[in-house]
XYZ file of C-alpha atoms in Angstrom:
465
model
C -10.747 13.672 -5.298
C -7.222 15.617 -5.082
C -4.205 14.370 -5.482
C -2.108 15.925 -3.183
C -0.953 16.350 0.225
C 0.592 19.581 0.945
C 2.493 20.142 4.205
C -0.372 21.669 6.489
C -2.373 18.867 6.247
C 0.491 16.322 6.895
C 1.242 17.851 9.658
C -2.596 17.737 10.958
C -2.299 14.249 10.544
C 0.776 13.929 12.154
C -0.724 15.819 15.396
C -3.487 13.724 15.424
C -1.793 10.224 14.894
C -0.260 7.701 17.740
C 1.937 6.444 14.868
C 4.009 7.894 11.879
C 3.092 9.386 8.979
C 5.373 8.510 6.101
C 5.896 10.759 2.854
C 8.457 10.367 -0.398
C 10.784 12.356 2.077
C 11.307 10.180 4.575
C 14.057 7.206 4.502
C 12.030 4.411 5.020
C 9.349 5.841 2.423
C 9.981 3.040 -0.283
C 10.045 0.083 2.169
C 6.688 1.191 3.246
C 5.481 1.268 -0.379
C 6.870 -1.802 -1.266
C 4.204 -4.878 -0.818
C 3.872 -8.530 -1.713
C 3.278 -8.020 -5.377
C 6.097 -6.493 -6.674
C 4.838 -5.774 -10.315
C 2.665 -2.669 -8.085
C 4.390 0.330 -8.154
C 2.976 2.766 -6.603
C 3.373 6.261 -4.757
C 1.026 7.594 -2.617
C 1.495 10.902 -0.777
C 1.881 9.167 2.527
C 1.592 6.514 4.391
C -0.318 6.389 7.412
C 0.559 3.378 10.034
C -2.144 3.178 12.190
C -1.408 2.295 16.131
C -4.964 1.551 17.227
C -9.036 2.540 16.121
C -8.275 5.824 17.151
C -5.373 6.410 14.646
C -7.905 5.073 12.173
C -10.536 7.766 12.736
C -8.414 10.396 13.160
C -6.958 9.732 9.740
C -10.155 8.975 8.090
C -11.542 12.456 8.903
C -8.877 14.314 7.728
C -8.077 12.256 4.166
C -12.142 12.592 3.595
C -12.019 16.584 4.799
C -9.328 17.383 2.317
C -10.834 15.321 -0.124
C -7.943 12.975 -0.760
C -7.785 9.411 -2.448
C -7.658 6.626 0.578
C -6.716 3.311 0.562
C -5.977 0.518 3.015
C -3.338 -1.746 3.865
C -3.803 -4.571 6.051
C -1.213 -7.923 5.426
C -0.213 -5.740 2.135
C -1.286 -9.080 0.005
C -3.387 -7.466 -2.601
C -3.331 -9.271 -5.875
C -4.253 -5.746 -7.439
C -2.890 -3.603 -5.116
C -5.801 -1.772 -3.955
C -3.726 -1.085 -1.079
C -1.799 1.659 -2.253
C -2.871 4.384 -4.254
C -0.809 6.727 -6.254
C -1.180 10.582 -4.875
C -3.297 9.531 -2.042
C -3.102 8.096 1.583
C -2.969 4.484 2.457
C -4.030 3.780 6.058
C -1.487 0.961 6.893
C -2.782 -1.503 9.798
C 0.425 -3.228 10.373
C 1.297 -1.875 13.690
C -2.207 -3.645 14.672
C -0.668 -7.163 14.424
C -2.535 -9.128 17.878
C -4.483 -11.661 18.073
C -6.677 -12.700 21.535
C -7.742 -16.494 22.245
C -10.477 -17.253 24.872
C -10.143 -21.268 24.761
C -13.087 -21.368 26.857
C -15.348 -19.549 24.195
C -13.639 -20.428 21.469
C -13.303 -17.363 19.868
C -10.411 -15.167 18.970
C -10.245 -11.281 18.635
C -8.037 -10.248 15.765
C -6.314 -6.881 15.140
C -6.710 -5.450 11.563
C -3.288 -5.791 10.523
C -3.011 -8.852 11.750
C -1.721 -11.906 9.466
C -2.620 -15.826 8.929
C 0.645 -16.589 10.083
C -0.208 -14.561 13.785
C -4.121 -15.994 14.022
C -2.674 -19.414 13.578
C -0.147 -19.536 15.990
C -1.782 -17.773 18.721
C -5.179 -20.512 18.142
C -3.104 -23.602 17.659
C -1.198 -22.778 21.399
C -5.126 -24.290 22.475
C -5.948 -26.821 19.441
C -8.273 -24.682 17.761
C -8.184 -22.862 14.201
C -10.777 -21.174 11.640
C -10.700 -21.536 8.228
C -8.673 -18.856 6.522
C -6.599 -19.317 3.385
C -3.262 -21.019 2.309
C -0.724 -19.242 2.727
C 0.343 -17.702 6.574
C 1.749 -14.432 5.357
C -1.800 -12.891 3.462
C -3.344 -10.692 5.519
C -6.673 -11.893 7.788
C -8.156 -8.259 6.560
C -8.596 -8.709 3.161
C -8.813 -12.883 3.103
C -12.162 -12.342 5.520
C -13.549 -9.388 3.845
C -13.835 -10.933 0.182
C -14.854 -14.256 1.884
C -12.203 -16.772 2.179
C -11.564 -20.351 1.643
C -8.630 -22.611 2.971
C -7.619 -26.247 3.986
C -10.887 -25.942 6.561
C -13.397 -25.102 4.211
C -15.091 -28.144 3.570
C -15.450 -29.360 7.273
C -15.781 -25.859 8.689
C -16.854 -23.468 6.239
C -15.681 -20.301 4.851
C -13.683 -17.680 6.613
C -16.742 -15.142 7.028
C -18.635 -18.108 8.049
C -17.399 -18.199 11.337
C -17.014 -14.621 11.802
C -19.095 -13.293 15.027
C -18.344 -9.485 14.598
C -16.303 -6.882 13.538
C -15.023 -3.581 14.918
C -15.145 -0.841 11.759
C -14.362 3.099 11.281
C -17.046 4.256 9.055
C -16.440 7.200 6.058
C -18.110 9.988 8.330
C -15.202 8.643 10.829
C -17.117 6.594 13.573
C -16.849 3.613 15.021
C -19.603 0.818 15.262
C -19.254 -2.823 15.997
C -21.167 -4.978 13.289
C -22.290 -8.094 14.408
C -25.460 -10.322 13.738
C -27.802 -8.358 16.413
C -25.668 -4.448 16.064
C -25.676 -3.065 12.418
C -26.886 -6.504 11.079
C -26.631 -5.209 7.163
C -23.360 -4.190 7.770
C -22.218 -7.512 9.064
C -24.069 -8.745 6.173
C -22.203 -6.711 3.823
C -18.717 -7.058 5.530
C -19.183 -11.221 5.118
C -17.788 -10.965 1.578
C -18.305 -7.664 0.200
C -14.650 -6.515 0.298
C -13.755 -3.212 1.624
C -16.247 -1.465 0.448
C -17.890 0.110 3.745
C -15.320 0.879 5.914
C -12.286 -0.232 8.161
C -12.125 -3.285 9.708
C -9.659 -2.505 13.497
C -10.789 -5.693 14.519
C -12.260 -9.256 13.890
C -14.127 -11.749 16.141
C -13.995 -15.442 15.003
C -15.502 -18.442 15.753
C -12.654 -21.249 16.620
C -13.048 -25.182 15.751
C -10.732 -27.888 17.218
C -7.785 -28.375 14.889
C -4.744 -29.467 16.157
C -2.622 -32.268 13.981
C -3.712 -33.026 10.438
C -3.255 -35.048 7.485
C -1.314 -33.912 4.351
C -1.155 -35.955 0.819
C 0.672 -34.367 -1.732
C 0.362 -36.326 -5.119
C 1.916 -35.479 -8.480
C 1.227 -36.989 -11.848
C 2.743 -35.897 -15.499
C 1.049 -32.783 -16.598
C 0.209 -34.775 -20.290
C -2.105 -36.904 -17.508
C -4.723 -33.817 -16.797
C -7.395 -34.642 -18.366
C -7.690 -38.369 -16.283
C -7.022 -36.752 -13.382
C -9.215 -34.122 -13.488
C -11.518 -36.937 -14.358
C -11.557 -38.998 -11.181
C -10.629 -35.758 -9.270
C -14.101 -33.933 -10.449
C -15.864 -37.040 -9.254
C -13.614 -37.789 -6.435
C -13.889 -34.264 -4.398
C -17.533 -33.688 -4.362
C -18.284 -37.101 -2.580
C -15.666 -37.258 -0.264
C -16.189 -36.854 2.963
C -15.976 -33.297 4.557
C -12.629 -33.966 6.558
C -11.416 -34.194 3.398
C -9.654 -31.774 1.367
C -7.723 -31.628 -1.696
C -7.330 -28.460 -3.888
C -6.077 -29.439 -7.738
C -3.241 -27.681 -8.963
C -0.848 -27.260 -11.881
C 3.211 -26.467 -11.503
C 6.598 -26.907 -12.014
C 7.914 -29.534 -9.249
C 9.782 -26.833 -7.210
C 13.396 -28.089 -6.171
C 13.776 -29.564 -2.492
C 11.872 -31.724 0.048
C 9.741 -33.567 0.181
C 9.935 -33.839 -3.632
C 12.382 -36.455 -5.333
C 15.362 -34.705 -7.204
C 14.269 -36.514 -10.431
C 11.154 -34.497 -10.772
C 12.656 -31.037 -10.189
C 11.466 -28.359 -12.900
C 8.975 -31.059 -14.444
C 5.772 -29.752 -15.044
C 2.622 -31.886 -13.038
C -0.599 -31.788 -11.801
C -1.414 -32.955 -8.263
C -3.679 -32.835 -5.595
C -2.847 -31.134 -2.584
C -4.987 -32.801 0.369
C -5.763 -32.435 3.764
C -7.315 -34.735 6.308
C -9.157 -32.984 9.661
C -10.143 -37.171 10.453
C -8.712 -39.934 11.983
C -4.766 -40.210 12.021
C -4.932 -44.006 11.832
C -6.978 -43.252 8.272
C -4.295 -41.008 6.442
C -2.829 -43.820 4.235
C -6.354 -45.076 3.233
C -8.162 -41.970 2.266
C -5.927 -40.891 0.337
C -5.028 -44.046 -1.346
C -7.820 -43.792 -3.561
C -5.530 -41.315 -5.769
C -4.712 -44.449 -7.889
C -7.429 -44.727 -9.269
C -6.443 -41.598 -11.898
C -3.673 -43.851 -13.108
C -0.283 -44.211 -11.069
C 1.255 -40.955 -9.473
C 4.469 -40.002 -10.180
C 5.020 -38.898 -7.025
C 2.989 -39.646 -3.406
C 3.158 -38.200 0.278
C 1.391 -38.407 3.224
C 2.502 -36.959 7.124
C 1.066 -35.940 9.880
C 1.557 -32.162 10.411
C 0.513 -29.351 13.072
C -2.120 -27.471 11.180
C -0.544 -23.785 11.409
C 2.764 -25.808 9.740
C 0.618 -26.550 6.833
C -0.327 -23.305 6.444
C 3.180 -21.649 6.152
C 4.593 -25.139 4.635
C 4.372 -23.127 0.999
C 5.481 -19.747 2.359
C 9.390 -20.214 1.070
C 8.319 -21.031 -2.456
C 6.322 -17.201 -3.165
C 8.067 -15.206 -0.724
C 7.297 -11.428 -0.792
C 8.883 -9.366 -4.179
C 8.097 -11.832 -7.037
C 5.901 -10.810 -10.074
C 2.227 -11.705 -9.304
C -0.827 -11.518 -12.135
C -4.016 -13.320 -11.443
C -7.666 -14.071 -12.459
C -9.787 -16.258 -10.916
C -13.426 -18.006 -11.552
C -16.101 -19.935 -9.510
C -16.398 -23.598 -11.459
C -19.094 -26.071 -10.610
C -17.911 -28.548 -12.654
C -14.944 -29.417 -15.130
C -16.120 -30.949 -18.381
C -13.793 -32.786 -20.642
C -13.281 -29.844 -22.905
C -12.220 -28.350 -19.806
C -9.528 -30.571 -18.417
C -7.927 -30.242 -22.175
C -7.447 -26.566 -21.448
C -6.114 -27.574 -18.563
C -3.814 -30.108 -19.878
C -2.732 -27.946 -22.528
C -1.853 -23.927 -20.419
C -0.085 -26.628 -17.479
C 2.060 -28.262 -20.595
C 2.502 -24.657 -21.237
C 3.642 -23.348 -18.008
C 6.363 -20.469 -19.171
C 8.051 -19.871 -16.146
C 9.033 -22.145 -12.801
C 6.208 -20.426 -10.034
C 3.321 -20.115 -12.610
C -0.113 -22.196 -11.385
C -3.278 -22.798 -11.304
C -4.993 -23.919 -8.123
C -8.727 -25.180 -7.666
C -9.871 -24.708 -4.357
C -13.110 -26.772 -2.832
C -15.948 -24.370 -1.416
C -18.260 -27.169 -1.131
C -19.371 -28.822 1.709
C -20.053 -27.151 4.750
C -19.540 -23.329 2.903
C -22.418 -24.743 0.416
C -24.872 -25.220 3.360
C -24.856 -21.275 4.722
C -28.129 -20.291 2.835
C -27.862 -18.556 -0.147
C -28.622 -14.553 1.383
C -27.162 -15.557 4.607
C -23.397 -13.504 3.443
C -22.522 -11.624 0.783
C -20.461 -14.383 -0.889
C -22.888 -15.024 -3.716
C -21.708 -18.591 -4.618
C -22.787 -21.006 -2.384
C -23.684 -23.345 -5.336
C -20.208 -23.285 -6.247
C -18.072 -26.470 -5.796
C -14.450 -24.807 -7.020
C -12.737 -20.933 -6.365
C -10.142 -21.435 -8.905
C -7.347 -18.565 -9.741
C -4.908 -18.446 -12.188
C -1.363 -17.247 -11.298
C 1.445 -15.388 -13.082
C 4.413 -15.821 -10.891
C 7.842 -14.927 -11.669
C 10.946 -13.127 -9.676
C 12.156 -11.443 -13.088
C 10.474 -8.614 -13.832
C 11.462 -8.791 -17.698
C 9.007 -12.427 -17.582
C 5.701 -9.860 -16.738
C 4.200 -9.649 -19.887
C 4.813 -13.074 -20.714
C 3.486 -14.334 -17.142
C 0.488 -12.041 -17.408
C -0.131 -13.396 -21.350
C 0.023 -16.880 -19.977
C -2.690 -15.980 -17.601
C -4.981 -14.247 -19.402
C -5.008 -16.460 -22.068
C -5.777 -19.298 -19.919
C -8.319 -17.450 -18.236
C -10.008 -16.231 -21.377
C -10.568 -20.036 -22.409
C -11.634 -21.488 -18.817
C -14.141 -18.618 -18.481
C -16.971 -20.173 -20.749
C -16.956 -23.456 -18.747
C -17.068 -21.265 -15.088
C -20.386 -19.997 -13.606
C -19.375 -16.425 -14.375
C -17.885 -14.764 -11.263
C -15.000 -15.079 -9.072
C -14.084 -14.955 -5.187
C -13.401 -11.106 -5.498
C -10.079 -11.469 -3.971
C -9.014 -12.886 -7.403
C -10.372 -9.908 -9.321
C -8.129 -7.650 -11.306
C -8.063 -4.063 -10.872
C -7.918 -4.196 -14.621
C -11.658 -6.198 -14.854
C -14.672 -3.490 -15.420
C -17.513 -3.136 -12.952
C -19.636 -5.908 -15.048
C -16.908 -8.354 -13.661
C -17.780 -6.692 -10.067
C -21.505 -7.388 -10.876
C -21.276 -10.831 -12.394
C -19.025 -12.090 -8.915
C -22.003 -10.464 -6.603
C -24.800 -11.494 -8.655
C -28.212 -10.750 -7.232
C -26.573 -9.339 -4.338
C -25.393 -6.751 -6.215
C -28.407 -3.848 -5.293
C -28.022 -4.715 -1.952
C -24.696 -4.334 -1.213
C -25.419 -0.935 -3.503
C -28.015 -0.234 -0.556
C -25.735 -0.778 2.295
C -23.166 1.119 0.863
C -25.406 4.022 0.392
C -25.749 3.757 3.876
C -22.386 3.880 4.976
C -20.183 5.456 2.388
C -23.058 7.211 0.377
C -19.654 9.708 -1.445
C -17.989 6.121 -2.314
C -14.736 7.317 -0.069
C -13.808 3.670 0.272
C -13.320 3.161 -3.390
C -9.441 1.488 -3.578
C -10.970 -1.848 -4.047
C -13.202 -4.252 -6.334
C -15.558 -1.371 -6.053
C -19.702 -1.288 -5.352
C -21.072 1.808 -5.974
C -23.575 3.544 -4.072
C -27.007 3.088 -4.705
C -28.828 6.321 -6.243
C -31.679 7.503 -4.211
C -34.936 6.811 -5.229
């Protein structure tokens, strides 16, 4: 692949383009670069924003015919930042932020830059939601293509799990729409393979009603891990499947709803979620005594697309972010003493760890239905460097590693891919695909046999035989 982009062919691309084409001479050329994780620096030779499908083919024939690197950018969220590429083009979808409802149907078409944040407020307007992540302002791109798992998951399954189709620009620049009955090994593929095989313009989703929920945030001392992980490991699996509660450790960020006295104290808590009954808030989640008295307790009803932006302010865009994440079917004791010890040893205020269910309803989609290779997984858990200061990266990145380096032997052996490094080899590519490994190797044979969409937890193509 080259590495550079010399003025003829920026201006092709310019001709051909609805939107702008942004190089290191233009003013706004470092805002575009700039994305959530601001431990990425990097500089590719432009930046292509993308108005519509036909910006996206355009732009995808003329990186591939002058053999350039090509990556793409859809909420910007990238852990890794497979987004951007130093040299090369990144195809940013931003300008295709929209999202269509049909209440009737219950479906809603998504553009490809589209994030959380814009999916959930156009879908709660009619009561309805699909599972998809945490956090409103990661992009619905790169969440549904590597699977994804939020607050829904147990009750409605994963993200991918509800998706009905999806609109993709394919290496040789053509467009197809992959769906269950059109390109069916695509869809396959696209449910959880990452972006391996082209790009996504556009998602169709299944929508479920959702309209107010239940929210329990509980905190105990972090020196109490290993009983809470205890009755938590025991607790989760059995519960209902309008119940949700991922397990975290932190530092009790400052502000509401948390009492000043436990500011900067280092915890572990459950963060819940309850898709039942309003009358039965208080009593599902009361059970959270029995892993010894919380320091700290809250329940309140809240609109669902609140809870999903209600941690935005605490890991706003620009802070340091290094993470590593496993698939865990169950937490031994020797476990929860890891646990106990990295969360007692929590170097700086943002760092976590976060277990998040992908039982229930995601572990009855058969096995080979998606790509997502871990149906028999009960936990997605990533571990997270987070710090504003970008003297603390080493240290943050240390604390993470380390911590992932001793959870590893208790997890199953893979991760959601999302949570992969750029800095893991391919064997940690293999190990989160498993068996489906050779066939997403098929697939992408099929549809990017030269490996052009490479920026990414990579699969390469399989070899003819």
């Amino acid at each position: 692949m080259s590495t550079t982009l010399d003025a003829p062919a920026v201006e092709s691309l310019r001709n051909a383009l609805r939107g702008p084409v942004i190089t290191p001479h233009d003013p706004t050329y470092d805002e575009a670069r700039t994305i959530y994780n601001a431990m990425i620096d990097r500089h590719p030779a432009a930046l292509v924003r993308c108005a519509d499908a036909g910006d996206v083919m355009a732009a995808v024939d003329r990186v591939r015919d002058n053999g350039l690197e090509l990556a793409v950018m859809g909420g910007g969220h990238s852990g890794p930042g497979l987004c951007l590429v130093d040299g090369g083009v990144t195809l940013d979808l931003s300008p295709m932020r929209w999202v269509r409802v049909d209440p009737e149907q219950r479906t809603a078409y998504v553009g490809g830059g589209s994030l959380i944040g814009d999916l959930d407020h156009a879908t709660a307007s009619f009561g309805l939601a699909v599972p998809a992540g945490i956090v409103s302002t990661t992009g619905v791109g790169g969440l549904t293509l590597g699977g994804g798992h939020g607050y829904l998951t147990r009750k409605y399954g994963l993200t991918v799990d509800n998706l009905l189709s999806a609109d993709v620009v394919l290496a040789d620049g053509s467009f197809v729409t992959a769906s269950a009955t059109e390109h069916p090994d695509l869809f396959w593929a696209l449910r959880g393979g990452g972006g391996n095989f082209g790009v996504v313009t556009a998602f169709t989703f299944r929508l479920h009603p959702v309209d107010t929920v239940g929210v329990a945030i509980t905190l105990w001392p972090v020196d109490r891990t290993p009983d809470v992980v205890s009755w938590y490991r025991e607790f989760l699996p059995q519960a209902p499947e309008d119940v949700y509660g991922f397990f975290a450790e932190l530092v009790v960020p400052p502000g509401p709803p948390f009492p000043e006295e436990l500011h900067g104290r280092k915890m572990c808590a459950m963060v819940g979620c309850w898709t039942g009954d309003a009358d039965r808030l208080e009593e599902t989640f009361s059970v959270v005594n029995e892993a010894g008295p919380p320091a700290f307790h809250f329940t309140a009803p809240m609109p669902y697309a609140a809870l999903q932006s209600h941690f935005d302010a605490l890991i706003p865009p620009g802070l340091q972010w290094y993470w590593r994440g496993d698939f865990f079917d169950d937490i031994p004791d020797a476990a929860a003493e890891v646990h106990r010890r990295y969360g007692e040893g929590i170097p700086t205020d943002l760092c976590t760890m976060h277990m998040y269910p992908v039982d229930g309803a995601a572990s009855r989609v058969g096995a080979d239905e998606t790509a997502w290779s871990y149906r028999d997984a009960v936990w997605s858990a990533v571990f997270g460097g987070i710090d504003a200061d970008p003297a603390n990266a080493a240290t943050i990145k240390r604390w993470c590693t380390d911590y992932w380096s001793e959870m590893h032997p208790y997890s199953m052996g893979g991760a959601y891919v999302n949570f992969v490094g750029a800095d893991e080899d391919a064997d940690r590519v293999r190990s989160t695909y498993r068996g489906h490994y050779e066939r997403l190797a098929r697939v992408k044979r099929g549809y990017d046999p030269y490996n052009l969409f490479h920026a990414n937890q990579n699969v390469l193509p399989a070899r003819e035989t």
